């Protein structure tokens, strides 16, 4: 709160301002505007120089300055004191309200800042989770891609192996000599083989055929030597381990023999 005492005519300032002159009064209003604002200047403009002296009670309410009251110089002492005390009381009450409002504003601002901080932390946490999720997704996709490529590679290798196996089987089948006819006059050996699924396969061979011919026939039926053994019951032996250049007759696989296929 500010109390300003304005007088007309001679002044206690270094330069004298005669408010009865128009230009001086204008300069005075300009000074009041600069010091106390346009509201105070408007209030002063309503008084003529002959109504001076004046006592301006100026109150700053929040960010604005307002003229609370203007006391004329011709009031009594009691009226003057009553006006000043009333102004002080109102100013004190307004000041108290301003303090309360400022505290509430600061409290709201603090809550807002805390909420903003919590929001930013939550946002950062969500972004971190999103980064982790994307990394996990990328790793999963990369893993699935590698697994798919590995499966495709293994599938391709199996296919190649099957194709190679089939090519070998066909080659062996094509390389086999013709099966002797039932009325063949040369010594013939009848070979029966029991497969792992308990079915039987059989074929006639010339007794003079080497063992390799018999083994090629077995492999052409889908039983390669590296996966199956060809066993003779008596004498107990693995035929695949014998000399493949020996004839069936020399290996006592004549005139007939029952052999057993067994997985290695």
GROMACS .gro file of C-alpha atoms in nm:
model
  264
    1UNK     CA    1   0.000   0.000   0.000
    2UNK     CA    2   0.122   0.349  -0.085
    3UNK     CA    3  -0.003   0.681   0.050
    4UNK     CA    4   0.081   0.980  -0.169
    5UNK     CA    5   0.023   1.341  -0.062
    6UNK     CA    6  -0.041   1.570  -0.355
    7UNK     CA    7  -0.040   1.950  -0.322
    8UNK     CA    8  -0.115   2.230  -0.564
    9UNK     CA    9   0.109   2.530  -0.626
   10UNK     CA   10   0.442   2.519  -0.457
   11UNK     CA   11   0.593   2.177  -0.406
   12UNK     CA   12   0.867   2.022  -0.196
   13UNK     CA   13   1.022   1.884  -0.520
   14UNK     CA   14   1.328   2.051  -0.664
   15UNK     CA   15   1.120   2.201  -0.944
   16UNK     CA   16   0.793   2.373  -0.893
   17UNK     CA   17   0.482   2.247  -1.072
   18UNK     CA   18   0.185   2.476  -1.096
   19UNK     CA   19  -0.111   2.246  -1.165
   20UNK     CA   20  -0.321   2.544  -1.269
   21UNK     CA   21  -0.124   2.556  -1.592
   22UNK     CA   22  -0.247   2.304  -1.849
   23UNK     CA   23   0.094   2.182  -1.967
   24UNK     CA   24   0.214   2.146  -1.606
   25UNK     CA   25  -0.099   1.949  -1.517
   26UNK     CA   26  -0.038   1.723  -1.817
   27UNK     CA   27   0.324   1.666  -1.705
   28UNK     CA   28   0.195   1.588  -1.359
   29UNK     CA   29  -0.053   1.330  -1.493
   30UNK     CA   30   0.226   1.176  -1.700
   31UNK     CA   31   0.441   1.142  -1.387
   32UNK     CA   32   0.152   0.985  -1.192
   33UNK     CA   33   0.091   0.743  -1.479
   34UNK     CA   34   0.458   0.645  -1.485
   35UNK     CA   35   0.477   0.599  -1.107
   36UNK     CA   36   0.136   0.454  -1.020
   37UNK     CA   37  -0.030   0.359  -1.346
   38UNK     CA   38  -0.316   0.481  -1.563
   39UNK     CA   39  -0.583   0.400  -1.301
   40UNK     CA   40  -0.429   0.643  -1.051
   41UNK     CA   41  -0.387   0.906  -1.324
   42UNK     CA   42  -0.756   0.874  -1.420
   43UNK     CA   43  -0.858   0.919  -1.057
   44UNK     CA   44  -0.640   1.231  -1.018
   45UNK     CA   45  -0.768   1.380  -1.345
   46UNK     CA   46  -1.115   1.406  -1.195
   47UNK     CA   47  -0.998   1.665  -0.938
   48UNK     CA   48  -0.939   2.028  -1.018
   49UNK     CA   49  -0.628   2.207  -0.886
   50UNK     CA   50  -0.838   2.411  -0.645
   51UNK     CA   51  -0.949   2.087  -0.471
   52UNK     CA   52  -0.594   2.009  -0.361
   53UNK     CA   53  -0.428   1.897  -0.136
   54UNK     CA   54  -0.525   1.529  -0.193
   55UNK     CA   55  -0.420   1.213  -0.014
   56UNK     CA   56  -0.411   0.911  -0.253
   57UNK     CA   57  -0.424   0.566  -0.095
   58UNK     CA   58  -0.282   0.334  -0.364
   59UNK     CA   59  -0.310  -0.043  -0.324
   60UNK     CA   60  -0.137  -0.306  -0.534
   61UNK     CA   61  -0.376  -0.595  -0.577
   62UNK     CA   62  -0.192  -0.888  -0.727
   63UNK     CA   63  -0.029  -0.752  -1.041
   64UNK     CA   64  -0.239  -0.436  -1.075
   65UNK     CA   65  -0.228  -0.100  -0.898
   66UNK     CA   66  -0.554   0.061  -0.795
   67UNK     CA   67  -0.646   0.380  -0.612
   68UNK     CA   68  -0.830   0.260  -0.303
   69UNK     CA   69  -0.944   0.602  -0.191
   70UNK     CA   70  -0.866   0.971  -0.225
   71UNK     CA   71  -0.889   1.183   0.086
   72UNK     CA   72  -0.930   1.557   0.041
   73UNK     CA   73  -0.719   1.792   0.245
   74UNK     CA   74  -1.020   1.958   0.408
   75UNK     CA   75  -1.133   1.646   0.604
   76UNK     CA   76  -1.109   1.632   0.982
   77UNK     CA   77  -0.839   1.441   1.162
   78UNK     CA   78  -1.086   1.174   1.271
   79UNK     CA   79  -1.209   1.126   0.915
   80UNK     CA   80  -0.851   1.113   0.795
   81UNK     CA   81  -0.749   0.847   1.049
   82UNK     CA   82  -1.068   0.649   0.990
   83UNK     CA   83  -1.003   0.647   0.615
   84UNK     CA   84  -0.639   0.544   0.663
   85UNK     CA   85  -0.723   0.269   0.916
   86UNK     CA   86  -0.996   0.134   0.687
   87UNK     CA   87  -0.752   0.132   0.397
   88UNK     CA   88  -0.491  -0.052   0.607
   89UNK     CA   89  -0.748  -0.312   0.720
   90UNK     CA   90  -0.869  -0.378   0.369
   91UNK     CA   91  -0.513  -0.389   0.238
   92UNK     CA   92  -0.416  -0.638   0.512
   93UNK     CA   93  -0.714  -0.859   0.431
   94UNK     CA   94  -0.641  -0.849   0.060
   95UNK     CA   95  -0.278  -0.919   0.127
   96UNK     CA   96  -0.374  -1.221   0.336
   97UNK     CA   97  -0.600  -1.347   0.058
   98UNK     CA   98  -0.323  -1.289  -0.193
   99UNK     CA   99  -0.084  -1.493   0.023
  100UNK     CA  100  -0.337  -1.775   0.051
  101UNK     CA  101  -0.401  -1.769  -0.323
  102UNK     CA  102  -0.027  -1.767  -0.391
  103UNK     CA  103   0.023  -2.064  -0.159
  104UNK     CA  104  -0.261  -2.248  -0.330
  105UNK     CA  105  -0.115  -2.159  -0.670
  106UNK     CA  106   0.228  -2.285  -0.561
  107UNK     CA  107   0.068  -2.603  -0.424
  108UNK     CA  108  -0.116  -2.658  -0.751
  109UNK     CA  109   0.204  -2.586  -0.941
  110UNK     CA  110   0.394  -2.835  -0.726
  111UNK     CA  111   0.127  -3.101  -0.784
  112UNK     CA  112   0.136  -3.027  -1.156
  113UNK     CA  113   0.515  -3.052  -1.161
  114UNK     CA  114   0.500  -3.380  -0.969
  115UNK     CA  115   0.239  -3.508  -1.214
  116UNK     CA  116   0.454  -3.391  -1.506
  117UNK     CA  117   0.757  -3.567  -1.358
  118UNK     CA  118   0.554  -3.883  -1.300
  119UNK     CA  119   0.420  -3.860  -1.655
  120UNK     CA  120   0.768  -3.813  -1.798
  121UNK     CA  121   0.898  -4.106  -1.593
  122UNK     CA  122   0.606  -4.317  -1.708
  123UNK     CA  123   0.669  -4.206  -2.066
  124UNK     CA  124   1.037  -4.296  -2.038
  125UNK     CA  125   0.945  -4.632  -1.884
  126UNK     CA  126   0.697  -4.698  -2.166
  127UNK     CA  127   0.959  -4.602  -2.423
  128UNK     CA  128   1.213  -4.830  -2.254
  129UNK     CA  129   0.958  -5.113  -2.255
  130UNK     CA  130   0.886  -5.045  -2.621
  131UNK     CA  131   1.259  -5.056  -2.701
  132UNK     CA  132   1.292  -5.385  -2.513
  133UNK     CA  133   0.980  -5.519  -2.684
  134UNK     CA  134   1.114  -5.424  -3.027
  135UNK     CA  135   1.452  -5.577  -2.942
  136UNK     CA  136   1.285  -5.897  -2.824
  137UNK     CA  137   1.066  -5.899  -3.132
  138UNK     CA  138   1.368  -5.845  -3.357
  139UNK     CA  139   1.558  -6.119  -3.177
  140UNK     CA  140   1.258  -6.351  -3.203
  141UNK     CA  141   1.218  -6.276  -3.572
  142UNK     CA  142   1.590  -6.325  -3.629
  143UNK     CA  143   1.581  -6.651  -3.436
  144UNK     CA  144   1.277  -6.768  -3.632
  145UNK     CA  145   1.448  -6.664  -3.953
  146UNK     CA  146   1.764  -6.857  -3.864
  147UNK     CA  147   1.556  -7.154  -3.753
  148UNK     CA  148   1.357  -7.144  -4.076
  149UNK     CA  149   1.677  -7.117  -4.281
  150UNK     CA  150   1.827  -7.407  -4.083
  151UNK     CA  151   1.515  -7.617  -4.134
  152UNK     CA  152   1.514  -7.533  -4.502
  153UNK     CA  153   1.883  -7.622  -4.521
  154UNK     CA  154   1.825  -7.952  -4.345
  155UNK     CA  155   1.522  -8.016  -4.563
  156UNK     CA  156   1.729  -7.943  -4.871
  157UNK     CA  157   2.010  -8.165  -4.745
  158UNK     CA  158   1.765  -8.446  -4.670
  159UNK     CA  159   1.612  -8.401  -5.013
  160UNK     CA  160   1.955  -8.412  -5.171
  161UNK     CA  161   2.040  -8.718  -4.964
  162UNK     CA  162   1.716  -8.886  -5.068
  163UNK     CA  163   1.777  -8.795  -5.429
  164UNK     CA  164   2.132  -8.927  -5.404
  165UNK     CA  165   2.008  -9.241  -5.230
  166UNK     CA  166   1.743  -9.291  -5.498
  167UNK     CA  167   1.995  -9.229  -5.772
  168UNK     CA  168   2.229  -9.487  -5.619
  169UNK     CA  169   1.942  -9.731  -5.576
  170UNK     CA  170   1.835  -9.693  -5.939
  171UNK     CA  171   2.195  -9.722  -6.053
  172UNK     CA  172   2.239 -10.042  -5.852
  173UNK     CA  173   1.908 -10.177  -5.978
  174UNK     CA  174   2.006 -10.106  -6.337
  175UNK     CA  175   2.346 -10.268  -6.284
  176UNK     CA  176   2.196 -10.598  -6.164
  177UNK     CA  177   2.218 -10.891  -6.402
  178UNK     CA  178   1.891 -11.037  -6.518
  179UNK     CA  179   1.726 -11.276  -6.277
  180UNK     CA  180   1.769 -11.639  -6.391
  181UNK     CA  181   1.459 -11.799  -6.533
  182UNK     CA  182   1.297 -12.087  -6.343
  183UNK     CA  183   1.415 -12.329  -6.612
  184UNK     CA  184   1.774 -12.202  -6.608
  185UNK     CA  185   2.018 -12.491  -6.648
  186UNK     CA  186   2.300 -12.321  -6.458
  187UNK     CA  187   2.329 -12.354  -6.080
  188UNK     CA  188   2.085 -12.106  -5.923
  189UNK     CA  189   2.069 -11.981  -5.566
  190UNK     CA  190   1.733 -11.876  -5.416
  191UNK     CA  191   1.782 -11.600  -5.161
  192UNK     CA  192   1.507 -11.498  -4.921
  193UNK     CA  193   1.553 -11.204  -4.687
  194UNK     CA  194   1.339 -11.113  -4.388
  195UNK     CA  195   1.313 -10.734  -4.351
  196UNK     CA  196   1.281 -10.542  -4.019
  197UNK     CA  197   0.902 -10.512  -4.074
  198UNK     CA  198   0.883 -10.898  -4.084
  199UNK     CA  199   0.805 -10.908  -4.456
  200UNK     CA  200   1.009 -11.116  -4.701
  201UNK     CA  201   1.183 -11.030  -5.027
  202UNK     CA  202   1.333 -11.296  -5.254
  203UNK     CA  203   1.526 -11.333  -5.579
  204UNK     CA  204   1.711 -11.592  -5.776
  205UNK     CA  205   2.081 -11.546  -5.851
  206UNK     CA  206   2.332 -11.750  -6.045
  207UNK     CA  207   2.544 -11.935  -5.794
  208UNK     CA  208   2.843 -11.801  -5.983
  209UNK     CA  209   2.742 -11.440  -5.909
  210UNK     CA  210   2.972 -11.263  -5.665
  211UNK     CA  211   2.836 -11.158  -5.325
  212UNK     CA  212   2.845 -10.793  -5.444
  213UNK     CA  213   2.552 -10.867  -5.677
  214UNK     CA  214   2.342 -10.990  -5.383
  215UNK     CA  215   2.434 -10.686  -5.172
  216UNK     CA  216   2.359 -10.449  -5.461
  217UNK     CA  217   2.014 -10.608  -5.492
  218UNK     CA  218   1.951 -10.563  -5.118
  219UNK     CA  219   2.056 -10.197  -5.138
  220UNK     CA  220   1.839 -10.144  -5.448
  221UNK     CA  221   1.544 -10.246  -5.230
  222UNK     CA  222   1.616  -9.953  -4.996
  223UNK     CA  223   1.846 -10.115  -4.741
  224UNK     CA  224   2.193  -9.956  -4.777
  225UNK     CA  225   2.491 -10.139  -4.629
  226UNK     CA  226   2.584  -9.845  -4.403
  227UNK     CA  227   2.244  -9.873  -4.229
  228UNK     CA  228   2.167 -10.247  -4.233
  229UNK     CA  229   2.344 -10.572  -4.172
  230UNK     CA  230   2.262 -10.890  -4.367
  231UNK     CA  231   2.283 -11.179  -4.121
  232UNK     CA  232   2.310 -11.552  -4.191
  233UNK     CA  233   2.163 -11.778  -3.925
  234UNK     CA  234   2.403 -12.069  -3.972
  235UNK     CA  235   2.685 -12.021  -3.951
  236UNK     CA  236   2.608 -11.699  -3.758
  237UNK     CA  237   2.776 -11.419  -3.952
  238UNK     CA  238   2.728 -11.076  -4.110
  239UNK     CA  239   2.732 -11.132  -4.482
  240UNK     CA  240   2.816 -10.766  -4.547
  241UNK     CA  241   3.154 -10.823  -4.380
  242UNK     CA  242   3.250 -11.106  -4.618
  243UNK     CA  243   3.462 -11.082  -4.931
  244UNK     CA  244   3.224 -10.938  -5.187
  245UNK     CA  245   3.425 -11.092  -5.473
  246UNK     CA  246   3.350 -11.447  -5.356
  247UNK     CA  247   3.069 -11.629  -5.534
  248UNK     CA  248   2.749 -11.725  -5.362
  249UNK     CA  249   2.841 -12.089  -5.403
  250UNK     CA  250   3.181 -12.042  -5.240
  251UNK     CA  251   3.018 -11.858  -4.948
  252UNK     CA  252   2.771 -12.145  -4.901
  253UNK     CA  253   2.475 -11.934  -5.005
  254UNK     CA  254   2.363 -12.208  -5.241
  255UNK     CA  255   2.120 -12.357  -5.339
  256UNK     CA  256   1.901 -12.146  -5.111
  257UNK     CA  257   1.944 -11.933  -4.802
  258UNK     CA  258   1.728 -11.739  -4.557
  259UNK     CA  259   1.894 -11.414  -4.452
  260UNK     CA  260   1.783 -11.151  -4.198
  261UNK     CA  261   1.809 -10.771  -4.232
  262UNK     CA  262   1.898 -10.591  -3.911
  263UNK     CA  263   1.951 -10.222  -3.854
  264UNK     CA  264   2.296 -10.123  -3.744
   0.00000   0.00000   0.00000
